[in-house]
PDB file of C-alpha atoms and ligand atoms in Angstrom:
ATOM      1  CA  MET A 668      64.225  94.546  90.361  1.00 46.00           C
ATOM      2  CA  GLY A 669      64.022  93.757  94.063  1.00 50.00           C
ATOM      3  CA  ALA A 670      61.723  95.601  96.416  1.00 55.00           C
ATOM      4  CA  GLY A 671      62.900  98.318  98.737  1.00 59.00           C
ATOM      5  CA  HIS A 672      65.022 100.562  96.558  1.00 73.00           C
ATOM      6  CA  SER A 673      64.310 103.467  94.292  1.00 89.00           C
ATOM      7  CA  PRO A 674      64.419 103.047  90.488  1.00 92.00           C
ATOM      8  CA  ASP A 675      67.840 104.738  90.314  1.00 96.00           C
ATOM      9  CA  TRP A 676      69.107 102.479  93.118  1.00 97.00           C
ATOM     10  CA  THR A 677      70.279 105.425  95.243  1.00 98.00           C
ATOM     11  CA  ILE A 678      70.024 105.266  99.021  1.00 97.00           C
ATOM     12  CA  PRO A 679      70.720 107.869 101.707  1.00 97.00           C
ATOM     13  CA  GLN A 680      74.381 107.814 102.732  1.00 98.00           C
ATOM     14  CA  ASP A 681      73.315 107.827 106.403  1.00 97.00           C
ATOM     15  CA  HIS A 682      76.837 108.786 107.439  1.00 97.00           C
ATOM     16  CA  GLY A 683      76.066 107.909 111.065  1.00 97.00           C
ATOM     17  CA  HIS A 684      75.781 104.191 110.252  1.00 97.00           C
ATOM     18  CA  PHE A 685      79.540 103.815 109.797  1.00 98.00           C
ATOM     19  CA  THR A 686      81.293 102.541 112.926  1.00 98.00           C
ATOM     20  CA  PRO A 687      84.500 104.055 114.364  1.00 97.00           C
ATOM     21  CA  GLY A 688      86.331 100.985 113.078  1.00 97.00           C
ATOM     22  CA  GLU A 689      85.014 101.631 109.556  1.00 97.00           C
ATOM     23  CA  HIS A 690      86.175 105.249 109.670  1.00 97.00           C
ATOM     24  CA  GLN A 691      89.553 103.989 110.835  1.00 96.00           C
ATOM     25  CA  THR A 692      89.708 101.674 107.806  1.00 97.00           C
ATOM     26  CA  TRP A 693      89.247 104.716 105.540  1.00 97.00           C
ATOM     27  CA  THR A 694      91.993 106.615 107.377  1.00 96.00           C
ATOM     28  CA  THR A 695      94.400 103.670 107.228  1.00 96.00           C
ATOM     29  CA  LEU A 696      93.836 103.258 103.484  1.00 96.00           C
ATOM     30  CA  TYR A 697      93.953 107.017 102.911  1.00 96.00           C
ATOM     31  CA  GLU A 698      97.270 107.444 104.671  1.00 95.00           C
ATOM     32  CA  ARG A 699      98.835 104.504 102.888  1.00 96.00           C
ATOM     33  CA  GLN A 700      97.867 105.845  99.443  1.00 97.00           C
ATOM     34  CA  ALA A 701      98.667 109.477 100.298  1.00 95.00           C
ATOM     35  CA  ALA A 702     102.241 108.388 101.086  1.00 95.00           C
ATOM     36  CA  LEU A 703     102.596 106.361  97.862  1.00 97.00           C
ATOM     37  CA  LEU A 704     100.961 108.583  95.268  1.00 98.00           C
ATOM     38  CA  PRO A 705     103.046 111.775  95.002  1.00 97.00           C
ATOM     39  CA  GLY A 706     105.282 111.165  91.979  1.00 98.00           C
ATOM     40  CA  ARG A 707     103.065 108.257  90.894  1.00 98.00           C
ATOM     41  CA  ALA A 708      99.537 109.676  90.496  1.00 98.00           C
ATOM     42  CA  CYS A 709      98.909 112.277  87.782  1.00 98.00           C
ATOM     43  CA  GLN A 710      98.681 115.920  88.835  1.00 98.00           C
ATOM     44  CA  PRO A 711      94.910 116.304  88.223  1.00 98.00           C
ATOM     45  CA  PHE A 712      94.299 113.476  90.722  1.00 98.00           C
ATOM     46  CA  LEU A 713      96.619 114.951  93.365  1.00 98.00           C
ATOM     47  CA  ASP A 714      95.092 118.412  92.873  1.00 97.00           C
ATOM     48  CA  GLY A 715      91.580 116.951  93.120  1.00 97.00           C
ATOM     49  CA  LEU A 716      92.448 115.117  96.327  1.00 96.00           C
ATOM     50  CA  ASP A 717      93.611 118.422  97.845  1.00 95.00           C
ATOM     51  CA  GLN A 718      90.629 120.399  96.631  1.00 96.00           C
ATOM     52  CA  LEU A 719      88.098 117.876  97.941  1.00 96.00           C
ATOM     53  CA  ASP A 720      89.777 117.602 101.325  1.00 90.00           C
ATOM     54  CA  LEU A 721      89.118 113.875 101.689  1.00 88.00           C
ATOM     55  CA  LYS A 722      91.434 113.317 104.659  1.00 81.00           C
ATOM     56  CA  GLY A 723      88.945 114.468 107.260  1.00 68.00           C
ATOM     57  CA  ALA A 724      87.925 112.197 110.044  1.00 78.00           C
ATOM     58  CA  GLY A 725      87.285 108.990 108.162  1.00 95.00           C
ATOM     59  CA  ILE A 726      84.720 108.313 105.460  1.00 97.00           C
ATOM     60  CA  PRO A 727      83.716 111.644 103.858  1.00 97.00           C
ATOM     61  CA  ARG A 728      80.235 113.087 104.221  1.00 97.00           C
ATOM     62  CA  PHE A 729      78.791 113.142 100.707  1.00 98.00           C
ATOM     63  CA  ASP A 730      76.911 116.413 101.357  1.00 97.00           C
ATOM     64  CA  ASP A 731      80.172 118.246 102.103  1.00 96.00           C
ATOM     65  CA  LEU A 732      82.031 116.501  99.296  1.00 97.00           C
ATOM     66  CA  ASN A 733      79.273 117.346  96.813  1.00 98.00           C
ATOM     67  CA  GLU A 734      79.400 121.040  97.652  1.00 98.00           C
ATOM     68  CA  ARG A 735      83.043 121.177  96.663  1.00 97.00           C
ATOM     69  CA  LEU A 736      82.786 118.795  93.709  1.00 98.00           C
ATOM     70  CA  GLY A 737      79.633 120.423  92.359  1.00 98.00           C
ATOM     71  CA  ALA A 738      81.251 123.860  92.421  1.00 98.00           C
ATOM     72  CA  LEU A 739      84.216 122.534  90.419  1.00 98.00           C
ATOM     73  CA  THR A 740      82.614 120.444  87.640  1.00 98.00           C
ATOM     74  CA  GLY A 741      78.917 119.933  88.416  1.00 98.00           C
ATOM     75  CA  TRP A 742      79.397 116.262  89.328  1.00 98.00           C
ATOM     76  CA  LYS A 743      77.966 114.720  92.499  1.00 98.00           C
ATOM     77  CA  VAL A 744      78.406 111.446  94.359  1.00 98.00           C
ATOM     78  CA  VAL A 745      75.333 109.347  95.175  1.00 98.00           C
ATOM     79  CA  ALA A 746      75.225 106.346  97.498  1.00 98.00           C
ATOM     80  CA  VAL A 747      74.193 102.917  96.178  1.00 98.00           C
ATOM     81  CA  PRO A 748      74.191  99.541  97.959  1.00 97.00           C
ATOM     82  CA  GLY A 749      76.846  98.047  95.640  1.00 96.00           C
ATOM     83  CA  LEU A 750      76.990  97.102  91.970  1.00 96.00           C
ATOM     84  CA  VAL A 751      73.967  98.423  90.099  1.00 96.00           C
ATOM     85  CA  PRO A 752      72.611  97.255  86.716  1.00 95.00           C
ATOM     86  CA  ASP A 753      74.533  98.563  83.708  1.00 94.00           C
ATOM     87  CA  GLU A 754      71.764 100.836  82.440  1.00 94.00           C
ATOM     88  CA  VAL A 755      71.339 102.368  85.907  1.00 96.00           C
ATOM     89  CA  PHE A 756      75.093 102.955  86.169  1.00 97.00           C
ATOM     90  CA  PHE A 757      75.284 104.617  82.741  1.00 96.00           C
ATOM     91  CA  GLU A 758      72.203 106.753  83.381  1.00 97.00           C
ATOM     92  CA  HIS A 759      73.923 108.170  86.476  1.00 98.00           C
ATOM     93  CA  LEU A 760      77.166 108.912  84.626  1.00 98.00           C
ATOM     94  CA  ALA A 761      75.320 110.510  81.715  1.00 97.00           C
ATOM     95  CA  ASN A 762      73.810 112.910  84.266  1.00 98.00           C
ATOM     96  CA  ARG A 763      77.096 113.627  86.070  1.00 98.00           C
ATOM     97  CA  ARG A 764      76.287 111.504  89.118  1.00 98.00           C
ATOM     98  CA  PHE A 765      78.887 109.014  90.317  1.00 98.00           C
ATOM     99  CA  PRO A 766      77.433 106.019  92.211  1.00 98.00           C
ATOM    100  CA  SER A 767      79.478 105.022  95.260  1.00 98.00           C
ATOM    101  CA  GLY A 768      79.114 101.809  97.219  1.00 98.00           C
ATOM    102  CA  ASN A 769      77.815 102.717 100.678  1.00 98.00           C
ATOM    103  CA  PHE A 770      80.015 100.278 102.595  1.00 98.00           C
ATOM    104  CA  ILE A 771      83.701  99.838 103.322  1.00 98.00           C
ATOM    105  CA  ARG A 772      85.891  96.732 103.139  1.00 97.00           C
ATOM    106  CA  ARG A 773      86.607  94.675 106.252  1.00 96.00           C
ATOM    107  CA  PRO A 774      90.010  94.992 107.935  1.00 94.00           C
ATOM    108  CA  ASP A 775      91.041  91.611 106.480  1.00 94.00           C
ATOM    109  CA  GLN A 776      90.320  92.951 102.955  1.00 93.00           C
ATOM    110  CA  LEU A 777      92.535  96.065 103.096  1.00 93.00           C
ATOM    111  CA  ASP A 778      94.655  94.993 100.146  1.00 90.00           C
ATOM    112  CA  TYR A 779      92.000  93.689  97.809  1.00 86.00           C
ATOM    113  CA  LEU A 780      88.298  93.270  97.338  1.00 89.00           C
ATOM    114  CA  GLN A 781      86.426  92.723  94.101  1.00 88.00           C
ATOM    115  CA  GLU A 782      83.297  94.826  94.730  1.00 92.00           C
ATOM    116  CA  PRO A 783      83.660  98.610  94.586  1.00 96.00           C
ATOM    117  CA  ASP A 784      83.453 100.019  98.148  1.00 98.00           C
ATOM    118  CA  VAL A 785      83.430 103.659  99.249  1.00 98.00           C
ATOM    119  CA  PHE A 786      87.220 103.801  99.371  1.00 97.00           C
ATOM    120  CA  HIS A 787      87.625 102.635  95.780  1.00 98.00           C
ATOM    121  CA  ASP A 788      84.722 104.747  94.537  1.00 98.00           C
ATOM    122  CA  VAL A 789      85.428 107.985  96.400  1.00 98.00           C
ATOM    123  CA  PHE A 790      89.193 107.984  96.880  1.00 98.00           C
ATOM    124  CA  GLY A 791      89.914 106.288  93.537  1.00 98.00           C
ATOM    125  CA  HIS A 792      87.371 107.873  91.202  1.00 98.00           C
ATOM    126  CA  VAL A 793      86.152 111.167  92.578  1.00 98.00           C
ATOM    127  CA  PRO A 794      89.356 113.268  92.571  1.00 98.00           C
ATOM    128  CA  MET A 795      89.621 112.823  88.772  1.00 98.00           C
ATOM    129  CA  LEU A 796      86.078 114.202  88.457  1.00 98.00           C
ATOM    130  CA  THR A 797      87.431 117.606  89.542  1.00 98.00           C
ATOM    131  CA  ASP A 798      89.255 117.808  86.187  1.00 98.00           C
ATOM    132  CA  PRO A 799      86.944 119.459  83.618  1.00 98.00           C
ATOM    133  CA  VAL A 800      88.165 117.330  80.692  1.00 98.00           C
ATOM    134  CA  PHE A 801      87.971 114.042  82.588  1.00 98.00           C
ATOM    135  CA  ALA A 802      84.574 115.094  83.973  1.00 98.00           C
ATOM    136  CA  ASP A 803      83.289 115.450  80.397  1.00 97.00           C
ATOM    137  CA  TYR A 804      84.858 112.130  79.380  1.00 97.00           C
ATOM    138  CA  MET A 805      83.002 110.291  82.146  1.00 98.00           C
ATOM    139  CA  GLN A 806      79.705 111.834  81.105  1.00 97.00           C
ATOM    140  CA  ALA A 807      80.393 110.923  77.455  1.00 95.00           C
ATOM    141  CA  TYR A 808      81.135 107.375  78.608  1.00 95.00           C
ATOM    142  CA  GLY A 809      77.743 107.177  80.303  1.00 96.00           C
ATOM    143  CA  ARG A 810      75.988 108.302  77.129  1.00 94.00           C
ATOM    144  CA  GLY A 811      78.061 105.846  75.098  1.00 94.00           C
ATOM    145  CA  GLY A 812      77.185 103.067  77.537  1.00 94.00           C
ATOM    146  CA  LEU A 813      73.480 103.545  76.985  1.00 92.00           C
ATOM    147  CA  ARG A 814      74.075 103.359  73.204  1.00 92.00           C
ATOM    148  CA  ALA A 815      76.366 100.328  73.424  1.00 93.00           C
ATOM    149  CA  LEU A 816      73.747  98.481  75.471  1.00 93.00           C
ATOM    150  CA  GLY A 817      71.195  99.122  72.724  1.00 91.00           C
ATOM    151  CA  LEU A 818      73.637  97.867  70.061  1.00 92.00           C
ATOM    152  CA  GLY A 819      74.755  94.753  71.966  1.00 92.00           C
ATOM    153  CA  ARG A 820      78.414  95.925  72.172  1.00 91.00           C
ATOM    154  CA  LEU A 821      78.697  96.628  75.888  1.00 94.00           C
ATOM    155  CA  HIS A 822      81.478  94.037  76.289  1.00 92.00           C
ATOM    156  CA  ASN A 823      83.594  96.141  73.913  1.00 92.00           C
ATOM    157  CA  LEU A 824      82.804  99.486  75.555  1.00 94.00           C
ATOM    158  CA  ALA A 825      83.338  98.053  79.043  1.00 95.00           C
ATOM    159  CA  ARG A 826      86.960  97.398  78.032  1.00 95.00           C
ATOM    160  CA  LEU A 827      87.370 101.099  77.340  1.00 96.00           C
ATOM    161  CA  TYR A 828      86.243 101.849  80.909  1.00 97.00           C
ATOM    162  CA  TRP A 829      88.530  99.172  82.274  1.00 97.00           C
ATOM    163  CA  TYR A 830      91.691 100.275  80.439  1.00 98.00           C
ATOM    164  CA  THR A 831      91.111 104.005  81.009  1.00 98.00           C
ATOM    165  CA  VAL A 832      88.923 104.927  83.992  1.00 98.00           C
ATOM    166  CA  GLU A 833      90.050 101.930  86.077  1.00 98.00           C
ATOM    167  CA  PHE A 834      93.601 101.101  84.929  1.00 98.00           C
ATOM    168  CA  GLY A 835      94.785 103.979  82.755  1.00 98.00           C
ATOM    169  CA  LEU A 836      98.291 105.460  82.724  1.00 98.00           C
ATOM    170  CA  LEU A 837      99.180 108.964  81.539  1.00 98.00           C
ATOM    171  CA  GLN A 838     102.485 109.801  79.856  1.00 98.00           C
ATOM    172  CA  THR A 839     103.790 113.149  81.098  1.00 98.00           C
ATOM    173  CA  ALA A 840     107.043 115.085  80.627  1.00 97.00           C
ATOM    174  CA  GLN A 841     107.958 114.066  84.194  1.00 97.00           C
ATOM    175  CA  GLY A 842     107.342 110.373  83.524  1.00 97.00           C
ATOM    176  CA  LEU A 843     104.522 107.854  83.529  1.00 98.00           C
ATOM    177  CA  ARG A 844     101.700 108.652  85.960  1.00 98.00           C
ATOM    178  CA  ILE A 845      98.507 106.899  87.142  1.00 98.00           C
ATOM    179  CA  TYR A 846      94.963 108.151  86.497  1.00 98.00           C
ATOM    180  CA  GLY A 847      92.997 104.864  86.770  1.00 98.00           C
ATOM    181  CA  ALA A 848      90.938 104.438  89.945  1.00 98.00           C
ATOM    182  CA  GLY A 849      91.525 100.686  90.202  1.00 97.00           C
ATOM    183  CA  ILE A 850      95.227 101.446  90.552  1.00 97.00           C
ATOM    184  CA  LEU A 851      94.918 104.583  92.681  1.00 98.00           C
ATOM    185  CA  SER A 852      92.928 102.711  95.336  1.00 97.00           C
ATOM    186  CA  SER A 853      95.403  99.778  95.466  1.00 96.00           C
ATOM    187  CA  SER A 854      98.765 100.060  97.210  1.00 96.00           C
ATOM    188  CA  SER A 855     100.356  97.077  95.479  1.00 96.00           C
ATOM    189  CA  GLU A 856      99.174  98.012  91.987  1.00 97.00           C
ATOM    190  CA  SER A 857     100.211 101.688  92.444  1.00 98.00           C
ATOM    191  CA  VAL A 858     103.809 100.492  92.585  1.00 98.00           C
ATOM    192  CA  TYR A 859     103.558  97.462  90.278  1.00 98.00           C
ATOM    193  CA  CYS A 860     101.964  99.293  87.325  1.00 98.00           C
ATOM    194  CA  LEU A 861     104.874 101.757  87.062  1.00 98.00           C
ATOM    195  CA  GLU A 862     107.872  99.871  88.398  1.00 98.00           C
ATOM    196  CA  ASP A 863     107.455  96.157  87.714  1.00 98.00           C
ATOM    197  CA  PRO A 864     109.084  94.852  84.516  1.00 98.00           C
ATOM    198  CA  ARG A 865     106.375  92.241  83.901  1.00 97.00           C
ATOM    199  CA  PRO A 866     103.339  94.172  82.589  1.00 97.00           C
ATOM    200  CA  THR A 867     103.339  95.661  79.088  1.00 97.00           C
ATOM    201  CA  ARG A 868     102.530  99.361  78.704  1.00 98.00           C
ATOM    202  CA  ILE A 869     100.954 100.032  75.330  1.00 97.00           C
ATOM    203  CA  ASP A 870     100.094 103.317  73.589  1.00 98.00           C
ATOM    204  CA  PHE A 871      96.339 103.894  73.722  1.00 97.00           C
ATOM    205  CA  ASP A 872      94.495 102.700  70.631  1.00 96.00           C
ATOM    206  CA  LEU A 873      90.691 102.661  70.814  1.00 95.00           C
ATOM    207  CA  GLU A 874      90.156  99.615  68.589  1.00 95.00           C
ATOM    208  CA  ARG A 875      92.918  97.627  70.277  1.00 96.00           C
ATOM    209  CA  VAL A 876      91.461  98.460  73.713  1.00 96.00           C
ATOM    210  CA  MET A 877      88.010  97.307  72.654  1.00 95.00           C
ATOM    211  CA  ARG A 878      89.427  93.999  71.371  1.00 95.00           C
ATOM    212  CA  THR A 879      91.447  93.244  74.493  1.00 96.00           C
ATOM    213  CA  PRO A 880      89.785  91.151  77.238  1.00 94.00           C
ATOM    214  CA  TYR A 881      90.770  91.869  80.829  1.00 94.00           C
ATOM    215  CA  ARG A 882      90.977  90.032  84.101  1.00 90.00           C
ATOM    216  CA  ILE A 883      89.389  91.366  87.246  1.00 90.00           C
ATOM    217  CA  ASP A 884      90.990  89.141  89.866  1.00 86.00           C
ATOM    218  CA  ASP A 885      94.714  89.932  89.677  1.00 89.00           C
ATOM    219  CA  LEU A 886      97.279  92.596  88.885  1.00 94.00           C
ATOM    220  CA  GLN A 887      97.005  93.603  85.230  1.00 96.00           C
ATOM    221  CA  ASP A 888      99.251  92.107  82.542  1.00 96.00           C
ATOM    222  CA  ARG A 889      98.896  95.212  80.374  1.00 97.00           C
ATOM    223  CA  TYR A 890      98.193  98.900  80.712  1.00 98.00           C
ATOM    224  CA  PHE A 891      97.340 101.462  78.041  1.00 98.00           C
ATOM    225  CA  LYS A 892      99.070 104.852  78.110  1.00 98.00           C
ATOM    226  CA  ILE A 893      97.442 108.081  76.998  1.00 98.00           C
ATOM    227  CA  GLU A 894      99.299 111.318  76.163  1.00 98.00           C
ATOM    228  CA  SER A 895      96.692 113.637  77.667  1.00 98.00           C
ATOM    229  CA  LEU A 896      93.218 113.518  79.185  1.00 98.00           C
ATOM    230  CA  GLN A 897      92.076 115.491  76.138  1.00 98.00           C
ATOM    231  CA  GLN A 898      93.084 112.494  73.985  1.00 97.00           C
ATOM    232  CA  LEU A 899      90.439 110.424  75.803  1.00 96.00           C
ATOM    233  CA  LEU A 900      87.732 112.991  75.310  1.00 95.00           C
ATOM    234  CA  ASP A 901      88.634 113.492  71.633  1.00 94.00           C
ATOM    235  CA  ALA A 902      88.562 109.740  70.995  1.00 92.00           C
ATOM    236  CA  THR A 903      85.071 109.362  72.453  1.00 90.00           C
ATOM    237  CA  ALA A 904      82.852 112.416  72.981  1.00 87.00           C
ATOM    238  CA  GLY A 905      80.675 113.114  69.968  1.00 85.00           C
ATOM    239  CA  GLN A 906      82.130 110.077  68.116  1.00 87.00           C
ATOM    240  CA  ASP A 907      79.800 107.595  66.483  1.00 90.00           C
ATOM    241  CA  PHE A 908      81.096 104.172  67.546  1.00 93.00           C
ATOM    242  CA  GLY A 909      78.581 102.481  65.196  1.00 92.00           C
ATOM    243  CA  PRO A 910      81.092 101.753  62.372  1.00 92.00           C
ATOM    244  CA  LEU A 911      83.713 100.633  64.906  1.00 93.00           C
ATOM    245  CA  TYR A 912      81.212  98.267  66.561  1.00 93.00           C
ATOM    246  CA  GLU A 913      80.361  96.813  63.145  1.00 93.00           C
ATOM    247  CA  ARG A 914      84.038  96.084  62.549  1.00 93.00           C
ATOM    248  CA  LEU A 915      84.432  94.606  66.014  1.00 93.00           C
ATOM    249  CA  ALA A 916      81.522  92.262  65.379  1.00 91.00           C
ATOM    250  CA  VAL A 917      83.610  90.443  62.732  1.00 93.00           C
ATOM    251  CA  LEU A 918      87.077  90.786  64.301  1.00 93.00           C
ATOM    252  CA  PRO A 919      88.351  88.316  66.906  1.00 91.00           C
ATOM    253  CA  ASP A 920      89.367  89.446  70.367  1.00 92.00           C
ATOM    254  CA  LEU A 921      93.109  89.846  70.784  1.00 93.00           C
ATOM    255  CA  VAL A 922      94.640  86.939  72.657  1.00 75.00           C
ATOM    256  CA  ILE A 923      95.975  87.863  76.054  1.00 66.00           C
TER     257      ILE A 923
HETATM  258  N1  LIG B1035      77.835  99.654  89.547  1.00 91.64           N
HETATM  259  N2  LIG B1035      78.172 100.597  91.601  1.00 91.64           N
HETATM  260  C1  LIG B1035      78.640 100.267  90.390  1.00 91.64           C
HETATM  261  N3  LIG B1035      79.920 100.575  90.062  1.00 91.64           N
HETATM  262  C2  LIG B1035      80.420 100.268  88.827  1.00 91.64           C
HETATM  263  O1  LIG B1035      81.581 100.565  88.526  1.00 91.64           O
HETATM  264  C3  LIG B1035      79.579  99.609  87.903  1.00 91.64           C
HETATM  265  C4  LIG B1035      78.276  99.311  88.304  1.00 91.64           C
HETATM  266  N4  LIG B1035      77.437  98.684  87.454  1.00 91.64           N
HETATM  267  C5  LIG B1035      77.842  98.355  86.120  1.00 91.64           C
HETATM  268  C6  LIG B1035      79.232  98.699  85.788  1.00 91.64           C
HETATM  269  N5  LIG B1035      80.026  99.269  86.642  1.00 91.64           N
HETATM  270  C7  LIG B1035      79.707  98.372  84.398  1.00 91.64           C
HETATM  271  O2  LIG B1035      78.632  98.496  83.530  1.00 91.64           O
HETATM  272  C8  LIG B1035      80.820  99.255  83.870  1.00 91.64           C
HETATM  273  O3  LIG B1035      81.985  99.026  84.576  1.00 91.64           O
HETATM  274  C9  LIG B1035      81.077  99.008  82.408  1.00 91.64           C
HETATM  275 FE1  LIG B1036      85.752 101.657  89.777  1.00 91.64          FE
END
C-alpha cells in the first residue's frame, strides 16, 4: 500500500477543490441523462434521484447527500481517489458505505471513460441505494465479495456485479427498464441497451451470469433481465455460494 492514505482509502471530499468547469461537467451530464431516463430508468432510480436532489449546482456535497441517503437506508458515500483494492471495496459495501471517485471526467471524455468518476459513482449508483431491497443487496454483495476472495472465486462473483449492479435490466409491466449504473451514467448505452436490436437480453440466471465473461471497453453484447429487485436479494443474501463455486471450478466459461 502506498503512503499517504488511510487504510480504508477514504479521503476528504474537499468540495472546494472542484473548479467551476468541473461543476459544469456534472451539470451537462446530469441534464443529458435527466432528459433521457424517464421511461427508460426503473422507478426506484427515478424516485431516488428526486429524493436525493442531485441537480443542485454541480457536483453534490457528500455531507448533504449523506444526510438524505442515511435517513432513507443507512448508506453513505465516501470519497476515494479512484479504484481501490477489492478487499477495501467489499469492506466498504459490507458496511453500507459506497466509495466514490473524487474526480470528474475531462470535457473530452463526456461520453466514455473507463475509471469510475464521481458522475458514474454518484449519479449512476447512489439513487438505487435509496431502495431498501437494493440497499440490502449491495451490502450482501460486499459480504459475498469478502468470501469469494477467500475462496479464489472473485472472477465469478465480479460477473454478478457486472451484469446486475452495472448493466442490469428490470422487466416491469410497463416494459424493460434500466437499473445498472454503468448504463444509467452513459447516454449512448441508455438508449442502446433497450432499443438496439443487436444485444441479447437474457433472463437472469445466477450460474449463467457467473460463467459469462464480460468486456469493459465497449457497449455490451448481452444484458440480463431480472423480474424484481427482490429476485436479486433472494438469489444472493444468506445464500451459501460454496457449492456453486465448486461447480464453477470444473465448468468452462460460456463462450461470448
Ligand atoms: N473501486 N472505487 C472503486 N470502484 C469500484 O467499482 C471497484 C473498486 N475496486 C474493486 C472493484 N470495484 C471490483 O472488485 C468489483 O467491481 C468486483
Ligand atoms: Fe460502477
